[in-house]
XYZ file of C-alpha atoms in Angstrom:
432
model
C -12.840 -11.963 -24.537
C -10.690 -12.487 -27.564
C -9.401 -8.869 -26.986
C -7.777 -10.262 -23.867
C -5.914 -12.811 -25.938
C -7.777 -15.863 -24.830
C -10.404 -17.770 -25.952
C -13.717 -17.645 -24.284
C -13.901 -21.215 -23.011
C -10.515 -21.002 -20.929
C -11.542 -17.565 -19.704
C -15.019 -18.645 -18.659
C -13.675 -21.829 -17.037
C -10.921 -19.811 -15.134
C -13.460 -17.066 -14.013
C -15.561 -20.030 -12.908
C -12.896 -21.665 -10.979
C -12.027 -18.343 -9.281
C -15.409 -17.430 -8.060
C -16.042 -21.176 -6.599
C -12.874 -21.228 -5.126
C -12.814 -17.909 -3.480
C -16.559 -18.671 -2.186
C -15.376 -21.889 -0.638
C -12.529 -19.909 0.927
C -14.965 -17.255 2.672
C -17.123 -20.306 3.655
C -14.097 -21.585 5.464
C -13.478 -18.329 7.070
C -17.155 -17.997 8.374
C -16.645 -21.431 9.983
C -12.974 -20.866 11.204
C -13.824 -21.495 14.749
C -13.799 -25.132 13.923
C -10.580 -27.026 15.632
C -9.566 -28.281 12.476
C -9.441 -24.611 10.662
C -7.569 -23.288 13.705
C -10.251 -22.615 16.326
C -10.279 -19.009 15.167
C -6.719 -18.279 15.541
C -6.375 -17.411 11.981
C -9.250 -14.746 11.975
C -8.077 -13.359 15.334
C -4.769 -11.929 13.930
C -6.750 -9.585 11.804
C -9.686 -8.742 14.289
C -7.421 -8.189 17.404
C -3.718 -7.589 16.322
C -4.221 -5.683 12.921
C -7.034 -3.886 14.631
C -5.075 -2.844 17.337
C -2.338 -1.854 15.144
C -4.706 0.050 13.052
C -5.794 1.942 16.258
C -2.108 3.087 17.068
C -1.393 4.093 13.358
C -4.623 6.089 13.274
C -2.981 8.309 15.977
C -0.192 9.126 13.672
C 2.633 6.571 15.228
C 3.748 2.940 14.496
C 3.599 0.320 17.433
C 7.180 1.187 18.946
C 8.152 -1.142 21.922
C 5.641 -3.599 20.543
C 7.459 -7.068 20.123
C 4.830 -8.096 17.512
C 5.389 -5.248 15.216
C 8.188 -6.317 12.786
C 7.043 -5.224 9.502
C 8.465 -2.133 7.380
C 6.790 1.248 7.605
C 4.888 0.667 4.213
C 2.726 -2.228 5.962
C 0.932 0.867 7.888
C -0.540 2.058 4.868
C -1.960 -1.424 4.038
C -3.267 -1.950 7.866
C -4.785 1.225 7.672
C -6.957 0.791 4.176
C -9.577 -1.585 5.767
C -10.863 1.144 8.066
C -11.458 3.323 5.318
C -14.333 1.223 3.842
C -17.894 2.454 4.958
C -20.329 -0.061 6.395
C -17.791 -2.851 7.276
C -15.894 -3.566 10.420
C -12.208 -3.960 10.380
C -12.036 -7.586 9.600
C -14.829 -7.607 6.596
C -12.882 -4.564 5.266
C -9.466 -6.462 5.254
C -11.135 -9.511 3.670
C -12.929 -7.513 1.045
C -9.752 -5.758 0.101
C -7.618 -8.908 0.145
C -10.069 -10.439 -2.290
C -10.161 -7.457 -4.621
C -6.375 -7.504 -4.614
C -6.619 -11.582 -5.403
C -8.803 -10.589 -8.365
C -6.254 -7.634 -9.504
C -3.502 -10.398 -9.513
C -5.644 -12.808 -11.617
C -6.506 -10.388 -13.869
C -2.812 -9.131 -14.380
C -2.118 -12.854 -15.064
C -4.614 -13.133 -17.359
C -3.746 -10.125 -19.362
C -0.157 -11.296 -19.338
C -1.369 -14.364 -21.713
C -2.483 -11.876 -24.330
C 1.293 -11.142 -25.370
C 3.121 -13.202 -27.866
C 4.757 -16.176 -26.136
C 2.473 -16.259 -23.123
C 0.265 -18.642 -21.477
C -2.647 -18.798 -19.289
C -1.046 -21.412 -16.965
C 0.176 -18.777 -14.777
C -3.294 -17.326 -13.926
C -4.630 -21.074 -13.553
C -1.733 -21.722 -10.996
C -2.481 -18.758 -8.751
C -6.288 -19.446 -9.096
C -6.104 -23.057 -7.966
C -2.886 -22.588 -5.570
C -3.918 -19.829 -3.267
C -7.128 -22.065 -2.007
C -4.819 -25.089 -1.075
C -4.010 -22.623 2.011
C -7.629 -22.672 3.050
C -8.806 -19.196 4.344
C -5.339 -18.105 5.505
C -4.563 -15.826 2.624
C -7.882 -13.710 3.449
C -6.591 -12.904 6.902
C -2.957 -11.952 6.134
C -1.791 -9.063 4.093
C 0.683 -11.163 1.866
C -1.606 -10.983 -1.107
C -1.501 -7.237 -1.094
C 2.412 -7.689 -1.138
C 2.421 -10.391 -3.789
C 0.597 -8.172 -5.985
C 3.263 -5.222 -5.918
C 5.667 -7.710 -6.747
C 3.691 -9.415 -9.643
C 3.200 -5.445 -10.812
C 6.872 -5.204 -10.793
C 7.695 -8.423 -12.975
C 5.271 -7.716 -15.217
C 6.148 -3.951 -15.899
C 9.684 -4.513 -15.865
C 10.283 -5.731 -19.602
C 8.167 -2.487 -20.936
C 8.908 0.080 -18.135
C 11.837 -0.419 -15.938
C 11.008 2.804 -14.302
C 7.574 1.608 -13.493
C 8.785 -1.647 -12.516
C 11.373 0.106 -9.992
C 8.564 1.900 -8.204
C 6.714 -1.247 -7.862
C 9.483 -3.036 -6.357
C 10.287 -0.200 -3.931
C 6.739 -0.012 -2.766
C 6.663 -3.621 -1.972
C 9.836 -3.562 -0.335
C 8.533 -0.784 2.158
C 5.723 -3.283 2.881
C 7.452 -6.400 3.421
C 11.151 -6.333 2.154
C 11.267 -9.386 -0.244
C 9.583 -7.680 -3.533
C 13.213 -5.987 -3.943
C 14.580 -9.373 -5.009
C 12.158 -8.907 -7.932
C 14.763 -6.568 -9.506
C 17.772 -9.037 -9.270
C 17.144 -10.429 -12.716
C 16.806 -7.137 -14.906
C 19.111 -7.487 -17.564
C 22.466 -5.726 -17.297
C 23.029 -2.396 -18.816
C 20.588 0.824 -18.967
C 17.435 -1.357 -17.916
C 19.102 -2.188 -14.463
C 20.540 1.431 -13.856
C 16.935 2.627 -14.655
C 15.020 0.169 -12.612
C 17.274 0.700 -9.630
C 17.482 4.349 -9.764
C 13.788 4.765 -9.886
C 13.627 2.055 -7.243
C 15.813 3.728 -4.732
C 14.446 7.265 -5.380
C 10.803 6.250 -4.863
C 11.452 3.950 -1.895
C 13.564 7.163 -0.330
C 10.576 9.406 -1.237
C 7.980 7.288 0.150
C 9.851 6.574 3.375
C 10.210 10.181 3.884
C 6.744 10.694 3.577
C 5.911 7.986 6.203
C 8.561 9.669 8.470
C 6.533 13.009 8.003
C 3.204 11.440 8.683
C 3.979 8.835 11.198
C 6.503 8.691 14.410
C 8.931 5.851 14.782
C 8.819 4.477 11.223
C 12.013 2.274 11.736
C 10.761 0.685 15.220
C 10.510 -2.638 13.390
C 14.501 -3.201 13.158
C 14.934 -4.002 16.885
C 11.954 -6.291 17.092
C 13.023 -8.228 13.865
C 16.496 -8.811 15.053
C 15.033 -10.406 18.187
C 13.330 -13.253 16.576
C 14.013 -16.815 17.472
C 13.599 -19.876 15.359
C 9.814 -20.489 14.366
C 8.884 -24.218 14.746
C 7.848 -24.511 10.893
C 11.135 -23.155 9.801
C 13.932 -25.519 8.398
C 16.026 -25.260 11.782
C 12.920 -25.305 13.839
C 11.701 -28.515 12.131
C 14.999 -30.394 12.522
C 14.974 -29.164 16.508
C 11.688 -30.096 16.935
C 12.511 -33.811 15.619
C 15.510 -33.709 17.842
C 12.983 -33.700 20.751
C 12.648 -37.324 20.278
C 16.253 -37.812 20.442
C 16.477 -36.209 24.007
C 17.044 -32.439 23.047
C 15.251 -30.571 26.257
C 13.746 -27.663 24.239
C 10.341 -26.473 24.481
C 7.633 -24.531 22.525
C 6.894 -21.010 23.314
C 4.672 -18.540 21.627
C 6.683 -15.038 21.336
C 7.479 -12.308 18.533
C 4.028 -13.358 17.143
C 5.043 -16.947 16.290
C 5.434 -20.302 17.842
C 9.192 -20.596 18.313
C 11.578 -23.060 20.095
C 13.617 -22.356 23.108
C 16.261 -24.322 24.847
C 19.908 -25.178 24.289
C 21.571 -24.538 20.686
C 18.796 -22.622 19.274
C 20.750 -19.217 19.043
C 23.252 -21.575 17.121
C 20.629 -22.510 14.664
C 19.537 -18.723 14.333
C 23.116 -17.895 13.604
C 23.407 -20.635 10.908
C 20.330 -19.519 9.501
C 21.318 -16.280 9.073
C 24.619 -17.452 7.750
C 22.746 -19.431 5.217
C 20.801 -16.369 3.854
C 23.801 -14.228 3.436
C 25.468 -17.077 1.526
C 22.221 -17.226 -0.652
C 22.605 -13.702 -1.309
C 26.173 -14.434 -2.439
C 25.209 -17.160 -4.595
C 22.720 -14.907 -6.535
C 25.251 -12.291 -6.840
C 27.939 -14.947 -8.373
C 24.889 -15.921 -10.698
C 24.174 -12.475 -11.860
C 28.012 -12.215 -12.283
C 28.187 -15.223 -14.570
C 24.919 -14.979 -16.322
C 25.358 -14.474 -20.094
C 22.008 -14.886 -21.449
C 18.720 -13.209 -20.672
C 15.265 -14.352 -22.270
C 11.929 -12.688 -21.534
C 11.326 -15.063 -18.436
C 14.905 -14.538 -16.886
C 13.761 -11.708 -14.223
C 10.614 -14.013 -13.522
C 12.928 -17.078 -12.867
C 15.415 -14.865 -10.885
C 12.899 -13.512 -8.440
C 11.258 -16.871 -7.837
C 14.711 -18.603 -7.145
C 15.802 -15.784 -5.051
C 12.554 -15.743 -2.737
C 12.798 -19.519 -2.583
C 16.408 -19.392 -1.160
C 15.783 -16.605 1.306
C 12.666 -18.458 2.554
C 14.208 -21.838 3.265
C 17.100 -20.144 4.956
C 14.863 -17.838 7.048
C 14.275 -18.642 10.754
C 10.633 -17.994 9.849
C 8.668 -20.030 7.145
C 5.092 -19.180 7.996
C 2.322 -20.487 5.727
C 1.344 -17.494 4.149
C 5.031 -17.060 2.567
C 3.779 -19.699 0.132
C 1.560 -16.896 -1.219
C 4.397 -15.140 -2.262
C 5.779 -18.136 -3.956
C 2.602 -18.824 -5.847
C 2.348 -15.323 -6.957
C 5.954 -15.559 -8.446
C 5.587 -19.234 -10.042
C 2.510 -17.761 -11.605
C 4.457 -14.965 -13.356
C 6.941 -17.594 -14.471
C 4.413 -19.836 -16.069
C 2.961 -16.906 -18.077
C 5.976 -16.935 -20.248
C 6.802 -20.219 -22.328
C 10.312 -19.102 -21.956
C 10.358 -20.224 -18.166
C 13.037 -22.550 -16.804
C 10.763 -23.116 -13.551
C 8.028 -25.369 -14.516
C 8.876 -28.223 -12.203
C 9.586 -25.770 -9.615
C 6.126 -24.456 -9.696
C 4.676 -28.282 -8.963
C 6.972 -28.488 -5.934
C 5.767 -25.169 -4.652
C 2.047 -26.569 -5.392
C 2.804 -29.653 -3.247
C 4.445 -27.645 -0.453
C 1.237 -25.265 -0.536
C -0.975 -28.213 -0.177
C 1.255 -29.589 2.894
C 1.569 -26.427 4.572
C -2.086 -26.044 5.411
C -1.827 -29.570 7.127
C 0.885 -28.220 8.868
C -1.314 -25.167 10.056
C -3.911 -25.033 10.797
C -5.122 -28.843 10.562
C -2.545 -30.781 12.540
C -0.702 -27.812 14.166
C -1.319 -29.455 17.643
C 0.594 -32.477 16.476
C 3.533 -30.180 15.300
C 3.838 -28.288 18.276
C 3.162 -31.228 20.560
C 6.314 -32.818 18.954
C 4.324 -36.009 17.591
C 6.343 -37.895 15.046
C 3.303 -37.426 12.814
C 3.560 -33.697 13.180
C 7.268 -33.665 13.065
C 7.489 -35.597 9.849
C 4.683 -33.518 7.977
C 6.592 -30.451 8.761
C 9.852 -32.276 7.498
C 8.101 -33.250 4.306
C 6.805 -29.692 3.823
C 10.353 -27.994 4.163
C 12.083 -30.770 2.390
C 10.040 -30.060 -0.696
C 10.707 -26.121 -0.289
C 14.301 -26.940 -0.005
C 14.045 -29.283 -3.187
C 12.196 -26.342 -5.047
C 14.971 -23.757 -4.115
C 17.690 -26.092 -5.137
C 15.909 -27.007 -8.337
C 14.867 -23.329 -9.221
C 18.749 -21.986 -8.896
C 20.196 -24.740 -10.766
C 17.706 -24.321 -13.627
C 18.135 -20.718 -13.585
C 22.025 -20.939 -13.741
C 21.789 -23.317 -16.763
C 19.149 -21.164 -18.684
C 21.573 -18.167 -18.563
C 24.856 -19.989 -19.147
C 26.245 -19.549 -22.781
C 24.721 -21.617 -25.276
C 27.238 -24.100 -26.729
C 28.434 -23.487 -30.268
C 27.982 -26.046 -33.094
C 31.281 -28.073 -33.397
C 33.351 -27.169 -36.342
C 35.343 -29.933 -37.826
C 38.916 -29.250 -38.201
C 40.241 -27.947 -41.397
C 41.550 -30.683 -43.916
C 45.494 -30.413 -44.559
C 46.140 -27.994 -47.410
C 47.270 -29.591 -50.821
C 48.446 -28.514 -54.174
C 46.046 -28.770 -56.637
C 47.047 -31.370 -59.527
C 47.412 -30.194 -63.024
C 43.948 -31.817 -64.346
C 42.217 -30.721 -60.997
C 40.126 -27.642 -61.770
C 40.760 -24.701 -59.484
C 38.099 -23.657 -56.704
C 36.656 -20.341 -57.336
C 38.572 -18.848 -54.934
C 41.903 -20.013 -56.248
C 41.353 -18.828 -59.776
C 43.309 -15.694 -60.943
C 41.219 -12.665 -62.207
C 40.557 -12.734 -65.961
C 41.827 -9.314 -66.483
C 44.451 -7.270 -64.321
C 42.967 -5.581 -61.229
C 42.758 -1.983 -61.190
C 44.595 0.100 -58.542
C 43.483 3.570 -59.429
């Protein structure tokens, strides 16, 4: 255990905590039919929807013309994997692979702590933060996507090529891991990471296009999405129902969305805010002057937070991404994102209350449900703003020491000894 760079005590405590919390998550999964745990809706997404897609993918095609299929083609490989495990049904195989990936992320965060200037706080945040989402992480493939982003960030400093490859693979599964490359230091490292990322992404996409038909079918369905009730715009519209807004709730595109007057305008504003967030990140990169070992980590967290809060959809499983990125930040003592990680943890705890515990209150439009959702999204907005501000400040030039103005020159008096620099040489200078 000392070879891992941690003392036996913290390592043993972390291992015990991981085993205990994951056992609790499995227990919640086994009892997920209870009303407070979603009445079985969480597991149905895997056992019915994912399993249906598995059947389509097994026949060499992506689910074209399926309004629920809104994922890049790399997601197909993740959804096919559970069927390859012998002796398990699809749900059991999916949960098994998710737990194995969860353990891999924890091991990567522990291994990162062995390097100088590193900390076990990242592994502790991940271990304790994921169970705040109850059993939801076990029934979504966001843990697998987060693993690719974590691998990308933790390998960037040592191997920009490998980091770029992991970033590309993550983007092919769920787009957002490409943001992990925004914080690579300027110069050769950036060129190497992006060249390898684009090359690996194109090669993987070409392979998927050969193996499956309709690999880009998700684009049409993704563009048709509306405003999910848990997003920032959806939360405000939901509260507006108390002021007489006549909209209603409808399940479509795999999410509970709001429909009614003004929804399209809210969706347009969300897209405009997302574009503005991207422009803001480009401005930061242009203005940034200082990089430290944690800058790529901090940038990834700030970028994903900005894109999350401006999205038309903020599902509970999105918090898995933020927990993983915040955990990577906390592995480094140079990070500027410690208070942001606290806000992410608080938002994670509220997310499980919004869904599944009090989801009926949220969709029913009650004051309690609306205010609970508002508190959750408010924490995420605050985290995004604070994250970007701290990232900006951490990469600005350090203020130089103040230099006092030079004293006015005065001719030395006859009795005052000359300074060494004023003395004439004792013998003539040679000019040969």
